[in-house]
Tab-separated table of C-alpha atoms in Angstrom:
chain	number	residue	atom	x	y	z
A	25	MET	CA	120.816	102.085	89.345
A	26	LYS	CA	121.544	100.456	92.694
A	27	ILE	CA	122.024	96.867	93.336
A	28	HIS	CA	122.248	94.436	96.308
A	29	GLU	CA	125.553	93.623	98.336
A	30	TYR	CA	125.668	90.227	97.055
A	31	GLN	CA	125.412	91.284	93.345
A	32	ALA	CA	128.005	93.827	94.059
A	33	LYS	CA	130.347	91.194	95.334
A	34	SER	CA	129.690	88.863	92.362
A	35	ILE	CA	130.877	91.840	90.064
A	36	PHE	CA	133.948	92.338	92.365
A	37	ARG	CA	134.855	88.611	91.928
A	38	ARG	CA	134.794	89.179	88.204
A	39	PHE	CA	137.371	91.917	88.469
A	40	ASN	CA	139.610	89.996	91.208
A	41	VAL	CA	138.563	92.152	94.068
A	42	PRO	CA	138.784	89.685	96.958
A	43	VAL	CA	135.427	89.101	99.005
A	44	PRO	CA	134.384	86.535	101.737
A	45	LYS	CA	132.938	83.244	100.657
A	46	GLY	CA	129.130	83.345	100.754
A	47	GLU	CA	125.859	82.897	98.930
A	48	VAL	CA	122.506	84.704	98.690
A	49	CYS	CA	119.384	82.712	100.286
A	50	PHE	CA	115.686	82.978	99.925
A	51	SER	CA	114.667	80.713	102.729
A	52	ALA	CA	115.863	79.629	106.150
A	53	LYS	CA	116.466	76.182	104.926
A	54	GLU	CA	118.507	77.291	101.945
A	55	ALA	CA	120.533	79.539	104.527
A	56	ALA	CA	121.355	76.506	106.513
A	57	GLU	CA	122.544	74.429	103.453
A	58	VAL	CA	124.789	77.441	102.422
A	59	ALA	CA	126.230	77.595	106.072
A	60	SER	CA	127.002	73.830	105.747
A	61	ARG	CA	128.824	74.209	102.489
A	62	LEU	CA	130.943	77.067	103.978
A	63	GLY	CA	132.263	74.693	106.565
A	64	ALA	CA	132.799	75.441	110.305
A	65	GLY	CA	131.468	78.655	111.723
A	66	PRO	CA	131.314	81.479	112.755
A	67	TYR	CA	128.906	82.862	110.019
A	68	VAL	CA	127.356	86.194	109.167
A	69	VAL	CA	123.777	86.473	108.077
A	70	LYS	CA	123.075	89.857	106.302
A	71	ALA	CA	119.692	91.258	105.133
A	72	GLN	CA	119.785	92.469	101.536
A	73	ILE	CA	118.144	95.774	100.981
A	74	HIS	CA	119.044	98.905	99.060
A	75	ALA	CA	119.961	100.835	102.174
A	76	GLY	CA	122.774	101.259	104.568
A	77	GLY	CA	123.074	101.023	108.296
A	78	ARG	CA	121.675	97.600	108.343
A	79	GLY	CA	123.502	96.542	111.459
A	80	LYS	CA	121.801	99.164	113.478
A	81	GLY	CA	118.335	97.910	112.571
A	82	GLY	CA	119.134	94.239	113.301
A	83	GLY	CA	119.902	93.334	109.639
A	84	ILE	CA	123.402	91.824	110.229
A	85	LYS	CA	123.902	89.204	112.781
A	86	LEU	CA	126.701	86.637	113.796
A	87	ALA	CA	125.832	83.034	114.061
A	88	ARG	CA	127.979	80.258	115.608
A	89	SER	CA	126.217	77.190	114.261
A	90	VAL	CA	124.263	76.079	111.216
A	91	GLY	CA	121.163	75.870	113.322
A	92	GLU	CA	121.667	79.475	114.480
A	93	VAL	CA	122.080	80.426	110.903
A	94	GLU	CA	118.684	79.005	109.936
A	95	SER	CA	116.865	80.491	112.976
A	96	ILE	CA	118.392	84.061	112.215
A	97	ALA	CA	117.606	83.737	108.483
A	98	GLY	CA	113.871	82.608	109.416
A	99	GLN	CA	113.446	85.679	111.681
A	100	MET	CA	115.130	88.050	109.143
A	101	LEU	CA	113.291	87.056	106.061
A	102	GLU	CA	110.060	89.052	105.377
A	103	MET	CA	110.831	91.311	108.445
A	104	THR	CA	110.445	95.015	107.819
A	105	LEU	CA	114.025	96.580	108.415
A	106	ARG	CA	114.238	99.907	109.498
A	107	THR	CA	117.605	101.814	109.288
A	108	PRO	CA	118.724	105.459	109.345
A	109	GLN	CA	118.515	105.306	105.484
A	110	THR	CA	115.230	103.694	104.942
A	111	GLY	CA	112.999	105.965	107.141
A	112	PRO	CA	110.248	105.024	109.370
A	113	GLU	CA	108.443	102.881	106.831
A	114	GLY	CA	111.455	100.499	106.512
A	115	ARG	CA	112.074	97.900	103.852
A	116	ARG	CA	110.857	94.310	103.520
A	117	VAL	CA	113.648	91.776	103.679
A	118	ARG	CA	113.176	89.213	100.828
A	119	ARG	CA	116.696	87.701	100.681
A	120	VAL	CA	119.719	87.331	102.935
A	121	LEU	CA	123.443	86.769	102.357
A	122	VAL	CA	125.151	83.993	104.480
A	123	GLU	CA	128.978	84.430	104.712
A	124	GLU	CA	131.922	82.916	106.325
A	125	GLY	CA	132.993	84.817	109.549
A	126	LEU	CA	136.387	86.565	109.493
A	127	ASP	CA	138.964	87.225	112.100
A	128	ILE	CA	139.328	90.959	111.699
A	129	ALA	CA	142.211	93.106	112.637
A	130	ARG	CA	141.523	96.228	110.946
A	131	GLU	CA	138.767	98.138	109.082
A	132	ILE	CA	139.380	100.479	106.173
A	133	TYR	CA	137.373	102.646	103.849
A	134	LEU	CA	137.967	102.531	100.142
A	135	ALA	CA	135.913	103.807	97.207
A	136	VAL	CA	135.983	105.161	93.571
A	137	VAL	CA	133.602	107.962	93.043
A	138	LEU	CA	133.269	110.831	90.476
A	139	ASP	CA	134.674	114.150	91.685
A	140	ARG	CA	132.545	116.640	89.770
A	141	SER	CA	134.872	119.592	90.758
A	142	GLN	CA	137.728	117.907	89.060
A	143	GLY	CA	135.800	116.156	86.308
A	144	LEU	CA	137.645	112.869	87.210
A	145	PRO	CA	137.164	109.796	89.192
A	146	VAL	CA	138.823	109.778	92.446
A	147	VAL	CA	139.929	106.977	94.710
A	148	MET	CA	138.983	107.792	98.270
A	149	ALA	CA	140.425	105.914	101.206
A	150	SER	CA	140.538	106.213	104.929
A	151	SER	CA	141.981	104.292	107.971
A	152	GLU	CA	138.528	104.829	109.500
A	153	GLY	CA	136.525	102.155	108.051
A	154	GLY	CA	133.189	100.622	109.059
A	155	VAL	CA	131.784	103.936	109.847
A	156	ASP	CA	129.920	106.594	107.926
A	157	ILE	CA	132.524	108.286	105.659
A	158	GLU	CA	130.378	111.593	106.037
A	159	GLU	CA	131.033	111.595	109.737
A	160	VAL	CA	134.790	111.120	109.106
A	161	ALA	CA	134.615	113.948	106.585
A	162	ARG	CA	133.126	116.201	109.227
A	163	SER	CA	135.206	115.169	112.368
A	164	ALA	CA	138.670	114.460	110.980
A	165	PRO	CA	138.920	115.306	107.218
A	166	GLU	CA	142.692	114.865	107.389
A	167	LYS	CA	142.074	110.986	107.565
A	168	ILE	CA	140.528	111.006	104.192
A	169	LEU	CA	143.050	110.335	101.233
A	170	ARG	CA	142.165	111.255	97.745
A	171	VAL	CA	143.983	110.284	94.547
A	172	PRO	CA	142.487	111.424	91.071
A	173	VAL	CA	142.314	108.811	88.214
A	174	HIS	CA	143.660	110.423	85.177
A	175	ALA	CA	141.230	110.082	82.092
A	176	GLY	CA	143.950	109.055	79.660
A	177	PHE	CA	146.384	107.211	81.859
A	178	GLY	CA	144.176	105.737	84.378
A	179	LEU	CA	145.359	104.877	87.992
A	180	GLN	CA	149.218	104.373	87.946
A	181	PRO	CA	150.717	101.667	90.199
A	182	PHE	CA	152.640	104.331	92.234
A	183	GLN	CA	149.524	106.166	93.077
A	184	ALA	CA	147.945	102.781	94.339
A	185	ARG	CA	151.146	102.089	96.400
A	186	LYS	CA	151.156	105.563	97.801
A	187	LEU	CA	147.459	104.956	99.080
A	188	ALA	CA	148.438	101.634	100.527
A	189	TYR	CA	151.321	103.295	102.608
A	190	GLY	CA	149.017	106.199	103.530
A	191	LEU	CA	146.614	103.665	104.987
A	192	GLY	CA	149.331	101.731	107.030
A	193	LEU	CA	149.168	98.620	104.780
A	194	GLU	CA	152.996	98.385	104.300
A	195	ALA	CA	152.986	94.730	105.068
A	196	GLN	CA	150.109	94.246	102.503
A	197	ALA	CA	151.419	96.858	100.036
A	198	ASP	CA	151.395	94.494	96.915
A	199	LYS	CA	147.921	93.020	97.910
A	200	ALA	CA	146.504	96.516	98.503
A	201	THR	CA	147.949	97.946	95.179
A	202	GLN	CA	146.346	95.141	93.087
A	203	LEU	CA	143.002	95.476	94.932
A	204	ILE	CA	142.861	99.260	94.362
A	205	GLY	CA	143.740	98.823	90.718
A	206	SER	CA	140.930	96.175	90.501
A	207	LEU	CA	138.409	98.306	92.158
A	208	VAL	CA	139.230	101.196	89.615
A	209	ARG	CA	138.787	98.767	86.743
A	210	THR	CA	135.478	97.641	88.188
A	211	TYR	CA	134.316	101.241	88.231
A	212	HIS	CA	135.395	102.095	84.627
A	213	GLU	CA	134.412	98.788	82.887
A	214	THR	CA	130.847	98.712	84.429
A	215	ASP	CA	130.250	102.428	84.009
A	216	ALA	CA	129.621	102.806	87.642
A	217	SER	CA	129.024	106.068	89.427
A	218	LEU	CA	130.211	104.638	92.766
A	219	ALA	CA	132.233	101.563	93.785
A	220	GLU	CA	132.583	101.399	97.427
A	221	ILE	CA	134.011	98.957	100.057
A	222	ASN	CA	133.117	99.978	103.710
A	223	PRO	CA	134.788	98.063	105.320
A	224	LEU	CA	137.710	96.781	103.558
A	225	VAL	CA	139.109	94.387	106.313
A	226	VAL	CA	142.610	93.310	106.935
A	227	THR	CA	142.350	89.755	108.576
A	228	ARG	CA	144.735	88.668	111.426
A	229	GLN	CA	146.235	86.278	108.757
A	230	GLY	CA	147.075	89.406	106.636
A	231	ASP	CA	144.574	88.998	103.883
A	232	LEU	CA	142.490	92.044	102.434
A	233	LEU	CA	138.684	91.353	101.804
A	234	ALA	CA	135.858	93.451	100.871
A	235	LEU	CA	133.468	92.820	103.832
A	236	ASP	CA	130.739	95.117	102.276
A	237	ALA	CA	130.273	96.105	98.820
A	238	LYS	CA	128.178	98.911	97.119
A	239	VAL	CA	128.165	99.652	93.386
A	240	ASN	CA	125.757	102.222	91.728
A	241	PHE	CA	125.672	102.566	87.916
A	242	ASP	CA	125.108	105.456	85.559
A	243	ASP	CA	121.503	104.798	84.141
A	244	ASN	CA	122.512	106.264	80.761
A	245	ALA	CA	125.140	103.760	80.208
A	246	LEU	CA	123.027	100.584	81.066
A	247	TYR	CA	122.339	99.860	77.245
A	248	ARG	CA	126.032	98.804	77.226
A	249	HIS	CA	125.538	96.419	80.085
A	250	PRO	CA	122.463	94.143	79.603
A	251	ASN	CA	123.922	91.737	82.225
A	252	ILE	CA	123.937	94.554	84.817
A	253	LYS	CA	120.463	95.896	83.739
A	254	GLU	CA	119.189	92.588	84.730
A	255	LEU	CA	120.285	92.988	88.259
A	256	ARG	CA	117.750	95.570	88.901
A	257	ASP	CA	115.269	94.879	91.863
A	258	ARG	CA	112.190	96.750	91.321
A	259	ASP	CA	110.813	95.549	94.757
A	260	GLU	CA	113.432	97.814	96.220
A	261	GLU	CA	112.151	100.966	94.395
A	262	GLU	CA	109.324	103.302	94.955
A	263	PRO	CA	106.438	101.801	92.771
A	264	LEU	CA	105.566	105.231	91.268
A	265	GLU	CA	109.223	105.787	90.328
A	266	VAL	CA	109.270	102.476	88.638
A	267	GLU	CA	106.136	103.270	86.633
A	268	ALA	CA	107.568	106.721	85.684
A	269	SER	CA	110.709	105.239	84.332
A	270	SER	CA	108.629	102.911	82.054
A	271	PHE	CA	107.489	106.242	80.389
A	272	GLY	CA	110.883	107.784	80.160
A	273	LEU	CA	110.059	110.136	83.057
A	274	ASN	CA	112.374	111.391	85.815
A	275	TYR	CA	110.360	110.943	89.084
A	276	ILE	CA	111.630	110.869	92.761
A	277	LYS	CA	109.077	110.749	95.572
A	278	LEU	CA	109.499	113.273	98.410
A	279	GLN	CA	107.910	113.852	101.663
A	280	GLY	CA	105.869	117.090	101.010
A	281	GLU	CA	102.375	117.946	99.829
A	282	VAL	CA	102.777	119.909	96.761
A	283	GLY	CA	103.143	117.809	93.580
A	284	CYS	CA	105.583	119.359	90.948
A	285	MET	CA	105.676	118.770	87.172
A	286	VAL	CA	108.404	120.572	85.410
A	287	ASN	CA	110.544	120.380	82.336
A	288	GLY	CA	114.176	120.429	82.929
A	289	ALA	CA	116.193	119.371	86.003
A	290	GLY	CA	117.424	122.828	86.778
A	291	LEU	CA	114.034	124.313	86.663
A	292	ALA	CA	112.663	121.326	88.753
A	293	MET	CA	115.266	122.183	91.471
A	294	ALA	CA	114.364	125.813	91.475
A	295	THR	CA	110.756	124.991	91.580
A	296	MET	CA	111.344	122.875	94.788
A	297	ASP	CA	113.378	125.619	96.272
A	298	ILE	CA	110.746	128.311	95.663
A	299	ILE	CA	107.948	126.081	97.163
A	300	GLN	CA	110.028	125.696	100.196
A	301	LEU	CA	110.520	129.548	100.308
A	302	ALA	CA	106.804	130.037	100.084
A	303	GLY	CA	106.249	127.893	103.098
A	304	GLY	CA	105.389	124.442	101.431
A	305	ALA	CA	107.224	121.275	100.813
A	306	PRO	CA	107.435	119.440	97.438
A	307	ALA	CA	106.030	115.919	97.217
A	308	ASN	CA	108.026	114.897	94.344
A	309	PHE	CA	110.750	115.824	91.684
A	310	LEU	CA	109.209	115.180	88.279
A	311	ASP	CA	110.995	116.318	85.194
A	312	VAL	CA	109.148	115.473	81.984
A	313	GLY	CA	112.140	116.516	79.871
A	314	GLY	CA	112.590	118.739	76.880
A	315	GLY	CA	110.856	116.743	74.285
A	316	ALA	CA	107.903	115.176	75.993
A	317	THR	CA	104.822	114.347	74.090
A	318	ALA	CA	101.153	115.001	75.090
A	319	GLU	CA	100.836	111.304	76.101
A	320	GLN	CA	104.030	111.590	78.376
A	321	VAL	CA	102.675	114.705	80.043
A	322	SER	CA	99.364	112.874	80.605
A	323	ASN	CA	101.089	109.907	82.232
A	324	ALA	CA	103.264	112.353	84.367
A	325	PHE	CA	100.096	114.131	85.541
A	326	ARG	CA	98.467	110.758	86.421
A	327	ILE	CA	101.535	109.416	88.202
A	328	LEU	CA	101.913	112.740	90.230
A	329	LEU	CA	98.230	112.403	91.312
A	330	SER	CA	98.642	108.721	92.306
A	331	ASP	CA	100.477	109.883	95.449
A	332	PRO	CA	97.969	110.252	98.173
A	333	HIS	CA	100.089	112.814	100.072
A	334	VAL	CA	99.657	115.433	97.116
A	335	LYS	CA	97.375	118.193	98.172
A	336	ALA	CA	97.764	120.504	95.326
A	337	VAL	CA	99.640	120.419	91.938
A	338	LEU	CA	102.156	122.961	90.442
A	339	ILE	CA	102.846	122.672	86.731
A	340	ASN	CA	105.794	124.860	85.796
A	341	ILE	CA	106.718	124.674	82.201
A	342	PHE	CA	109.199	126.863	80.122
A	343	GLY	CA	108.365	126.161	76.486
A	344	GLY	CA	111.656	125.851	74.584
A	345	ILE	CA	111.937	122.614	72.689
A	346	MET	CA	108.729	121.457	74.335
A	347	ARG	CA	105.809	123.741	73.235
A	348	CYS	CA	103.330	124.949	75.922
A	349	ASP	CA	100.291	123.890	73.883
A	350	VAL	CA	101.555	120.338	73.934
A	351	VAL	CA	101.929	120.399	77.809
A	352	ALA	CA	98.466	122.028	78.169
A	353	GLN	CA	96.809	119.457	75.973
A	354	GLY	CA	98.490	116.650	78.003
A	355	VAL	CA	97.394	118.105	81.181
A	356	VAL	CA	93.705	118.676	80.120
A	357	GLU	CA	93.678	115.027	78.849
A	358	ALA	CA	95.132	113.738	82.116
A	359	ALA	CA	92.795	115.814	84.287
A	360	ALA	CA	89.869	114.740	82.396
A	361	GLN	CA	90.803	110.989	82.707
A	362	THR	CA	91.716	111.080	86.312
A	363	GLY	CA	88.896	113.188	87.546
A	364	VAL	CA	91.391	115.237	89.487
A	365	LYS	CA	90.092	116.743	92.754
A	366	ALA	CA	93.380	118.530	93.952
A	367	PRO	CA	93.827	122.118	92.994
A	368	VAL	CA	96.128	122.727	90.042
A	369	VAL	CA	98.262	125.841	89.423
A	370	VAL	CA	99.874	126.204	86.091
A	371	ARG	CA	102.623	128.632	85.095
A	372	LEU	CA	103.556	128.549	81.455
A	373	GLU	CA	106.072	130.640	79.588
A	374	GLY	CA	107.791	130.318	76.194
A	375	THR	CA	106.817	128.844	72.752
A	376	ASN	CA	103.177	128.943	71.903
A	377	VAL	CA	102.342	130.195	75.410
A	378	GLU	CA	99.129	131.958	74.423
A	379	GLU	CA	97.701	128.742	72.749
A	380	GLY	CA	98.657	126.742	75.847
A	381	ARG	CA	96.749	129.214	78.117
A	382	ARG	CA	93.680	129.189	75.635
A	383	ILE	CA	93.515	125.441	75.828
A	384	LEU	CA	93.645	125.483	79.667
A	385	ARG	CA	90.959	128.198	79.712
A	386	SER	CA	88.772	126.554	77.327
A	387	SER	CA	89.043	123.087	79.075
A	388	GLY	CA	86.162	123.703	81.486
A	389	LEU	CA	88.486	122.399	84.167
A	390	ASN	CA	89.362	124.440	87.412
A	391	PHE	CA	93.052	125.469	86.693
A	392	THR	CA	94.589	128.414	88.467
A	393	VAL	CA	96.890	130.277	86.146
A	394	ALA	CA	99.942	132.125	87.785
A	395	ASP	CA	101.991	135.034	86.755
A	396	GLY	CA	105.591	134.057	87.341
A	397	MET	CA	107.200	131.515	89.484
A	398	LEU	CA	106.874	133.105	92.926
A	399	ASP	CA	103.162	133.878	92.297
A	400	ALA	CA	102.815	130.197	91.258
A	401	ALA	CA	104.436	128.971	94.546
A	402	ARG	CA	102.599	131.166	96.830
A	403	LYS	CA	99.229	130.177	95.111
A	404	VAL	CA	99.842	126.361	95.195
A	405	VAL	CA	101.116	126.369	98.814
A	406	ALA	CA	98.035	128.317	99.837
A	407	LEU	CA	95.777	125.851	98.073
A	408	SER	CA	97.667	122.730	99.522
A	409	LYS	CA	97.183	124.090	103.126
A	410	GLY	CA	93.539	124.788	102.326
A	411	ASN	CA	93.122	121.336	100.895
A	412	SER	CA	94.814	119.574	103.797
């Protein structure tokens, strides 16, 4: 789960990670009031959306006066902000963050993220802050420092101090050590999957502050954090993904024309790959899981068909825990209810596969039954191109 920058900074404050003074606003008038409370300018007005690169799209602007804050906020609110991460459709801005301006001397990158190769959280830091860390990794990987956080002992003070010196923060070593420790504690105690500061700034007065903040959370741990779960902003999510999550389905919208319904994340990835190999492009990732009911399958099928870009559907199920006859029954019920017009290719293997195929054949609906994954991919891609 993702949250807004202002929400991430609120969590940072709770764990003693220093952030600039600022408040979220939902109107231009409110933005002016916040600026007045912050005192003398300059001020920064920042659009709040779940995407990076906001400055490149005009979503971060400097204001010298309270009146300028009000004017910028008025222009920014309700605008469609397009950044490299939003795609051409952009995101509607519904709130802005108004913060104090800072006299910045340096910008640094700092984050805690899970390193799957080590099976441990890792503190990543770089003296090259305020830019895409991916670009730094490509062009100057030696500038990225990594320190693993031991599962039993946590981050030790000497590790944080080593990072501080590696970043050239000798003069702020004590502050940096404390801040890095607080960021690691934030990551662990909120069950985050990412806690990132880009940039962490050093002011000309020698202070360290998180100028930007990004925190993502492990969905599977949200039951332990009801206060964090409440921060979810459904307006920032794809409507079909929100609907799918309400039925316990894993759905991610993509840009292709072949709708995919699969059980198991690994099979879903393989299905998307083989569709690409056959010359098509997947319209979604939809994993109904190993123990889905006929009702869940029916809802999955309906959600999948709600995407107007879907020209053909591939149902690829391996019946292990989930029986093929249950899947077939759910698909037939959904197809009958939705009056599906897009061609549907079905590949079933595993438990009760013959009964599943019998249900499909006797449904009276026009399903194409495939013999294996490659055959299924070729058939669905051909049908999607013929239905374009």
